[in-house]
mmCIF file of C-alpha atoms in Angstrom:
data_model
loop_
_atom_site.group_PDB
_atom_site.id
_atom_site.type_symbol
_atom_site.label_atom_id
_atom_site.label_comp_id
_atom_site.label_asym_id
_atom_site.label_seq_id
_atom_site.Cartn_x
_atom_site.Cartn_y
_atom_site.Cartn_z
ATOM 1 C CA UNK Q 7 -0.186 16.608 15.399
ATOM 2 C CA UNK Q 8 -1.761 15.740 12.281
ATOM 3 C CA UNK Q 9 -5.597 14.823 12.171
ATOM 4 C CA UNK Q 10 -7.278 13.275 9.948
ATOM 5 C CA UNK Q 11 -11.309 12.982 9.485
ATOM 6 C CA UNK Q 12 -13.433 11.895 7.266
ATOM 7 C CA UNK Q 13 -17.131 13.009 6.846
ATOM 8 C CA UNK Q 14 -19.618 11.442 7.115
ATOM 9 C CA UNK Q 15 -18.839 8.718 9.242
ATOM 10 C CA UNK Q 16 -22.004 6.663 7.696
ATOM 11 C CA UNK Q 17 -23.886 6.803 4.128
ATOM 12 C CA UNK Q 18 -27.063 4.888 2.583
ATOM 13 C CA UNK Q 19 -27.533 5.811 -0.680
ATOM 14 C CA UNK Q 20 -29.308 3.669 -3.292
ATOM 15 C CA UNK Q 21 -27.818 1.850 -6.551
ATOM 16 C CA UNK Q 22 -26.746 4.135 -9.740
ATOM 17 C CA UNK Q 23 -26.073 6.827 -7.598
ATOM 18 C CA UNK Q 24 -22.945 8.893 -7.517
ATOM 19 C CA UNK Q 25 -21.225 9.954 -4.483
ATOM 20 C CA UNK Q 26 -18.816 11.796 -2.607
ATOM 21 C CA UNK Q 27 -16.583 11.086 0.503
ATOM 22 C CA UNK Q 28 -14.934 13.404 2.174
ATOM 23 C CA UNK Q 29 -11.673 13.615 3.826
ATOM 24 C CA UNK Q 30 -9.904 16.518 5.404
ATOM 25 C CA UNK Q 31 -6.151 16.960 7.624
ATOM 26 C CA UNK Q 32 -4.539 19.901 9.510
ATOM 27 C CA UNK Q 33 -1.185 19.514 8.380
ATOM 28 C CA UNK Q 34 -0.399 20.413 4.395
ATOM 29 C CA UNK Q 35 2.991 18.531 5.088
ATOM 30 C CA UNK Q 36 2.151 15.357 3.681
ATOM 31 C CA UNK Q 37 3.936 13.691 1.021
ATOM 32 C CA UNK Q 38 0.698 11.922 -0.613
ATOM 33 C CA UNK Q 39 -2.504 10.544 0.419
ATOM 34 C CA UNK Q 40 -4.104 6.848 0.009
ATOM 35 C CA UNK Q 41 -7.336 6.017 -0.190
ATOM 36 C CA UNK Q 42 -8.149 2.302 1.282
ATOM 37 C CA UNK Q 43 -11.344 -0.338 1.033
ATOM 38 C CA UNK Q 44 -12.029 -2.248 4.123
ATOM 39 C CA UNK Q 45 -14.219 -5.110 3.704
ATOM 40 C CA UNK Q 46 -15.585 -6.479 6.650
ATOM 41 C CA UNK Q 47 -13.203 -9.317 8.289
ATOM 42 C CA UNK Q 48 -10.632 -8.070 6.079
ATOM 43 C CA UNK Q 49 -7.616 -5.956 5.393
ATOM 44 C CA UNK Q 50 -7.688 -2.839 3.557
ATOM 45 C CA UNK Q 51 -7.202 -2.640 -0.249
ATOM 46 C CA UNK Q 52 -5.671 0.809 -1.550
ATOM 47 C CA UNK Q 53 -7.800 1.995 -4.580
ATOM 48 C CA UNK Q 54 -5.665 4.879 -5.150
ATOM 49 C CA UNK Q 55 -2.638 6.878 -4.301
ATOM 50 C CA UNK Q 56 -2.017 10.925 -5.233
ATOM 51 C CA UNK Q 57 1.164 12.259 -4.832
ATOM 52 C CA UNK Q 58 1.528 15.201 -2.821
ATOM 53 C CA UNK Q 59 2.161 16.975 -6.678
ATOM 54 C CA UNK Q 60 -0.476 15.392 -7.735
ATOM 55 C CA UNK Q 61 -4.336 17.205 -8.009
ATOM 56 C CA UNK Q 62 -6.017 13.517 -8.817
ATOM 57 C CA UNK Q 63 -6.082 9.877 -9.719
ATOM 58 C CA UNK Q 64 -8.833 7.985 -11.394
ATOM 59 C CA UNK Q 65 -9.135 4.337 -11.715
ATOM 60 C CA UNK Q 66 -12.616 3.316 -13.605
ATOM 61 C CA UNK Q 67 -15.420 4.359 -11.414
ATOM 62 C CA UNK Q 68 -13.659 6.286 -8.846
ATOM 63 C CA UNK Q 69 -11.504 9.511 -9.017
ATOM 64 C CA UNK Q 70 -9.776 10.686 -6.216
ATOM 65 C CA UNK Q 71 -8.669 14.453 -5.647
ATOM 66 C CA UNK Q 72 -6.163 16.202 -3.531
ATOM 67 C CA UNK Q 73 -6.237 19.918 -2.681
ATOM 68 C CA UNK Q 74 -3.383 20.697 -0.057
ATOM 69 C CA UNK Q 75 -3.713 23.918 0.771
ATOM 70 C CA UNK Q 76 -7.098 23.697 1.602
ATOM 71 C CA UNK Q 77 -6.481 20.472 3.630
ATOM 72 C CA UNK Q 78 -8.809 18.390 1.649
ATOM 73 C CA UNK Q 79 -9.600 15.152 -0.745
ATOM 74 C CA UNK Q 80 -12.369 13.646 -1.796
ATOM 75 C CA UNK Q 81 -13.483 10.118 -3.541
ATOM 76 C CA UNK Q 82 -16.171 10.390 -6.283
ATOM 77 C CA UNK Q 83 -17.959 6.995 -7.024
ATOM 78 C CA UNK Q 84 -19.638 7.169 -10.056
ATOM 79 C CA UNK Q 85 -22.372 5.136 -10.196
ATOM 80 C CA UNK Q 86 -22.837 3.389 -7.304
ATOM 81 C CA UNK Q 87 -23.282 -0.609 -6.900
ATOM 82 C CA UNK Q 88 -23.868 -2.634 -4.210
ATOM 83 C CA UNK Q 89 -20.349 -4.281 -4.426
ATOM 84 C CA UNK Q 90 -19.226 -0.588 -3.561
ATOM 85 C CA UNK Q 91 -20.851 -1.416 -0.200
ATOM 86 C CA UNK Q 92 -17.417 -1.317 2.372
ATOM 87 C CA UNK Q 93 -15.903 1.215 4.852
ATOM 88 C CA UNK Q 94 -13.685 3.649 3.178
ATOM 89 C CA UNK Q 95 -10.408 5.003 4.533
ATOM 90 C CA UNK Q 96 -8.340 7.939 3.606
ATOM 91 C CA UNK Q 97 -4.471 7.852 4.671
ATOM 92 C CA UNK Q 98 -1.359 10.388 4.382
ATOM 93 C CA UNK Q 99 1.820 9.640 4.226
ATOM 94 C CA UNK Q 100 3.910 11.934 6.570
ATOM 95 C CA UNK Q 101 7.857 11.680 5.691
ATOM 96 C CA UNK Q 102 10.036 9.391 3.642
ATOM 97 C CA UNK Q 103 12.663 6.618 3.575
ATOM 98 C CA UNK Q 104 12.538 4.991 7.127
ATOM 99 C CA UNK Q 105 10.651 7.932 8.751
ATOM 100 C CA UNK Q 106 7.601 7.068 6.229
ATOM 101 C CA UNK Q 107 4.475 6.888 8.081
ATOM 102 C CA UNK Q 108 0.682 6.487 7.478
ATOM 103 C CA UNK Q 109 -1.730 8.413 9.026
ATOM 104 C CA UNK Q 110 -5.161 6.835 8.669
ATOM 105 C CA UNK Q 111 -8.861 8.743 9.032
ATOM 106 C CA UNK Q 112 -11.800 7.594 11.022
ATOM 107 C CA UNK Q 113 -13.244 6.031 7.646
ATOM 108 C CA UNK Q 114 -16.720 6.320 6.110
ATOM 109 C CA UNK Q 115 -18.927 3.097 6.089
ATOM 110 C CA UNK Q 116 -21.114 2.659 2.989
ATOM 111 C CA UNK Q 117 -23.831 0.804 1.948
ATOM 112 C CA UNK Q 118 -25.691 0.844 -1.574
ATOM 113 C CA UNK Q 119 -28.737 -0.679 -1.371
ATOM 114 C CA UNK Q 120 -30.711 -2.028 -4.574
ATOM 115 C CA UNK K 28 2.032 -15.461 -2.813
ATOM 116 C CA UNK K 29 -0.015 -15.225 0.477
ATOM 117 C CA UNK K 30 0.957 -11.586 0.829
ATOM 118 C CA UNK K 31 0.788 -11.114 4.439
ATOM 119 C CA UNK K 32 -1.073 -12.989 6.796
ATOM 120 C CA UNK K 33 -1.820 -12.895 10.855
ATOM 121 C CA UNK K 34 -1.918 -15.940 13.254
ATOM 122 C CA UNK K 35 -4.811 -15.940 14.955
ATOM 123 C CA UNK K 36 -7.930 -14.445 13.359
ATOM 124 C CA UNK K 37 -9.716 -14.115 16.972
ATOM 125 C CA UNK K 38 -8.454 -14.441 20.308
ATOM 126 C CA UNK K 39 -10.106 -13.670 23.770
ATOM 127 C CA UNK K 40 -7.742 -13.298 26.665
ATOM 128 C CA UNK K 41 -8.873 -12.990 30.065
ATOM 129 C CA UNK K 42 -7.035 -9.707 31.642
ATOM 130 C CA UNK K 43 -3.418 -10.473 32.925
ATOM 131 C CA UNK K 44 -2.598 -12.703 30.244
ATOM 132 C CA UNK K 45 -0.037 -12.798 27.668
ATOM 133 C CA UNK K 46 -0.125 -13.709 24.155
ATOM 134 C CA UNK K 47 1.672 -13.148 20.771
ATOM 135 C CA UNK K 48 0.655 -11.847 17.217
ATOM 136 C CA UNK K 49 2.530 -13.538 14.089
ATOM 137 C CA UNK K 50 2.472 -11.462 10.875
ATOM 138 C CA UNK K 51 4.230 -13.322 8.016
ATOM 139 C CA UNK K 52 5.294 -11.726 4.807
ATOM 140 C CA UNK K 53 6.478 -13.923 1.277
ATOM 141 C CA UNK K 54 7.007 -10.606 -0.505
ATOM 142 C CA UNK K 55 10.685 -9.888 1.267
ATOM 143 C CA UNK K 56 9.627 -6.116 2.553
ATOM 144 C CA UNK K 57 12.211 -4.564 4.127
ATOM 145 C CA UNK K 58 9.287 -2.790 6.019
ATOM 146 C CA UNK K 59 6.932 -4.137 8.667
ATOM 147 C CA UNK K 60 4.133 -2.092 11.176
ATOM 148 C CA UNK K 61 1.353 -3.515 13.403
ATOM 149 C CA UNK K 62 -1.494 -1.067 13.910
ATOM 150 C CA UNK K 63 -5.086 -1.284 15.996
ATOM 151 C CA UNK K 64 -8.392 0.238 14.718
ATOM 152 C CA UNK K 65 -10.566 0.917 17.123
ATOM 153 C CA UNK K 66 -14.186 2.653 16.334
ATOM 154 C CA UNK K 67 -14.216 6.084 15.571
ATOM 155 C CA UNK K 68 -10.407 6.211 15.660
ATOM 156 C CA UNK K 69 -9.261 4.890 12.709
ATOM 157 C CA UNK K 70 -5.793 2.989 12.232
ATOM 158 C CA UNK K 71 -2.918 4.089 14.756
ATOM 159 C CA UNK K 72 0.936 2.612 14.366
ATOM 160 C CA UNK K 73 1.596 0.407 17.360
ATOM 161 C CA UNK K 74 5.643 -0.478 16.637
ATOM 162 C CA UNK K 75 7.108 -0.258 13.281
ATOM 163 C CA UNK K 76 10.307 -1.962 11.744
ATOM 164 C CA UNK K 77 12.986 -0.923 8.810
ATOM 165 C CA UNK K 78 14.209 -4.210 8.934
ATOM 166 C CA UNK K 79 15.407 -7.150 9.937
ATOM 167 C CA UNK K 80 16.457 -6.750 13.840
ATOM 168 C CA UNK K 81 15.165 -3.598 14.054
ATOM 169 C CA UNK K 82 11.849 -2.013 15.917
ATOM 170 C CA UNK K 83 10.562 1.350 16.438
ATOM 171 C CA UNK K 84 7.642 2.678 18.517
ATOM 172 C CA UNK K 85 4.714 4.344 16.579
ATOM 173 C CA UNK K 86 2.292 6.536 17.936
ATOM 174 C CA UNK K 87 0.780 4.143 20.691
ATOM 175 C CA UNK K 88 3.502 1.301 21.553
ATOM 176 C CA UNK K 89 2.490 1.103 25.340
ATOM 177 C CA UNK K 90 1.685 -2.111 26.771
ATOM 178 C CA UNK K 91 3.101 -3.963 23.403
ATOM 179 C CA UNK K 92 6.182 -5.296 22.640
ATOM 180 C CA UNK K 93 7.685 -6.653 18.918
ATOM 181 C CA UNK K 94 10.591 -8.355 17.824
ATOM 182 C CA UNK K 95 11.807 -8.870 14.059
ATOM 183 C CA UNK K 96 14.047 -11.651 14.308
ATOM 184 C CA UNK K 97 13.056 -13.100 10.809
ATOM 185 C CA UNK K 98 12.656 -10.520 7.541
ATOM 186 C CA UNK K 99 9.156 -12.269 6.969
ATOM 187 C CA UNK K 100 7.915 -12.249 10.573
ATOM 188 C CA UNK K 101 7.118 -9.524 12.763
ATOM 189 C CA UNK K 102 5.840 -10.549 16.256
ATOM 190 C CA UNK K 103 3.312 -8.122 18.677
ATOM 191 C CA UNK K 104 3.639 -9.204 21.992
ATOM 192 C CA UNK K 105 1.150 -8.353 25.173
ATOM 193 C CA UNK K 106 2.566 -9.357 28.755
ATOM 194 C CA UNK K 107 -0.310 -8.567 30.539
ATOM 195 C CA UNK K 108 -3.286 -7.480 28.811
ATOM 196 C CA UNK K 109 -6.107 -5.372 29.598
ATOM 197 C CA UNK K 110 -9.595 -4.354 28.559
ATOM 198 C CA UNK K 111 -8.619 -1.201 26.573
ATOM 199 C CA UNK K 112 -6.296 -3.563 24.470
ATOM 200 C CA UNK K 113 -9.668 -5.033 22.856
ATOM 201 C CA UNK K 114 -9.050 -4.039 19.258
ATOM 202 C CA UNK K 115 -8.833 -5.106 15.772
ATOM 203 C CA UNK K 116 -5.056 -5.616 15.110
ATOM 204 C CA UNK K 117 -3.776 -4.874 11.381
ATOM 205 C CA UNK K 118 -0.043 -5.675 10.435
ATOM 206 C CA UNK K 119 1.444 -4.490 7.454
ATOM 207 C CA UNK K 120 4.395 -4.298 5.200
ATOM 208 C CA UNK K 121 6.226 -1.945 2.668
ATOM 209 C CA UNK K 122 9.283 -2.429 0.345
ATOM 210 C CA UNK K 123 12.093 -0.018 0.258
ATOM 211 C CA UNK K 124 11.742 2.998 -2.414
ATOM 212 C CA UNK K 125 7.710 2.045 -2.719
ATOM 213 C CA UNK K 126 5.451 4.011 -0.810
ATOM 214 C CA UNK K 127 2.282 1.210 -1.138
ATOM 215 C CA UNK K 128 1.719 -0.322 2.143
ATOM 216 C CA UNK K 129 0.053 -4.065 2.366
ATOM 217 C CA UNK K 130 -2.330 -5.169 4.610
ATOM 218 C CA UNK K 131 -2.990 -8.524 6.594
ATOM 219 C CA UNK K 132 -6.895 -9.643 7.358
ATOM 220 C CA UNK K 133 -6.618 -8.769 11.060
ATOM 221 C CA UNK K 134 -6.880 -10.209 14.138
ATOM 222 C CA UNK K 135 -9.816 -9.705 16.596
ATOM 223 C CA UNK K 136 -8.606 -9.454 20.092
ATOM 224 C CA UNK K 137 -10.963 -9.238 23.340
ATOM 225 C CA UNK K 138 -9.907 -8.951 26.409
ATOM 226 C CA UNK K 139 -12.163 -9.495 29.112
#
């Protein structure tokens, strides 16, 4: 069974700062992995997608990168602000067509404070 | 376009009783899934569906049920809940040949 966790499960870290979050799996088998916002009250926003061929994806402040073998990705945030304050979710995507399905992490709750 | 959206936003059921999730969809996905997040656990898949008239049971369907009798709807069902079904309930939905899931706000279920 695949499992999926993310590390660390909290972080405080002031403004301007640059950060990483961590997510690792047991099973290589994965066709690509998501990384998801979740705002409080709401649903999740996907920042960034890496195909399984992929090494990583960057989309202005963050990057995203995807090593398979070793079982691990990780977000950068460059430059932390406190509208980067949210809980952060990695996701793979285990088979296609019809059989496509998300597995989600335990997510990693942030807060940049000023 | 609303995207997807979920009728209620907050519920509390006393154990024993029933009640219904709506998730609606104005993007015609083929694909629809209802999932809880619990703390420390993440998102798990509930009951999935490929389509119209179609449902399939994801990792933790018990005590649920779902029907897909419109494309845009996709209906979780409890017939008797219970305690452990307190959760924050996510629906969402996929088009055929993308692999970019969408998400609903939530609902907020407690059972007491």
């Amino acid at each position: 069974k695949q499992e999926v966790t993310q590390i660390p499960a909290a972080l405080s870290v002031p403004e301007g700062e640059n950060l990483v979050l961590n997510c690792s799996f047991t099973d290589s088998a994965i066709y690509n992995l998501q990384w998801f916002r979740q705002d409080p009250g709401k649903g999740l926003t996907s920042l960034l997608l890496i195909q399984s061929s992929q090494r990583e994806q960057t989309s202005g402040r963050l990057n995203a990168s995807l090593d398979k073998s070793s079982g691990r990705s990780t977000l950068y945030i460059a430059a932390s602000q406190p509208g980067d304050s949210a809980t952060y979710l990695c996701a793979l995507t285990r088979g296609t067509g019809t059989a496509s399905k998300l597995t989600f992490g335990t997510g990693t709750r942030l807060q940049v404070t000023l | 376009n609303a995207g997807v959206t979920q009728t209620p936003k907050f519920r509390v059921l006393k154990t024993g009783q029933s009640m219904t999730l709506l998730c609606a969809q104005d993007m015609n996905h083929e694909y629809m899934y209802w999932y809880r997040q619990d703390p420390g656990m993440g998102l798990r898949l509930i009951h999935y569906s490929v389509g119209e008239g179609t449902t399939a049971k994801g990792e933790v369907p018990d005590g649920y049920n779902v029907s897909r009798l419109k494309k845009q709807n996709f209906l979780l069902g409890l017939e008797s809940a219970a305690p452990s079904q307190t959760s924050v309930y996510f629906c969402a939905s996929r088009k055929t040949g993308t692999i970019g899931q969408f998400f609903g706000p939530g609902t907020r279920l407690t059972v007491l």
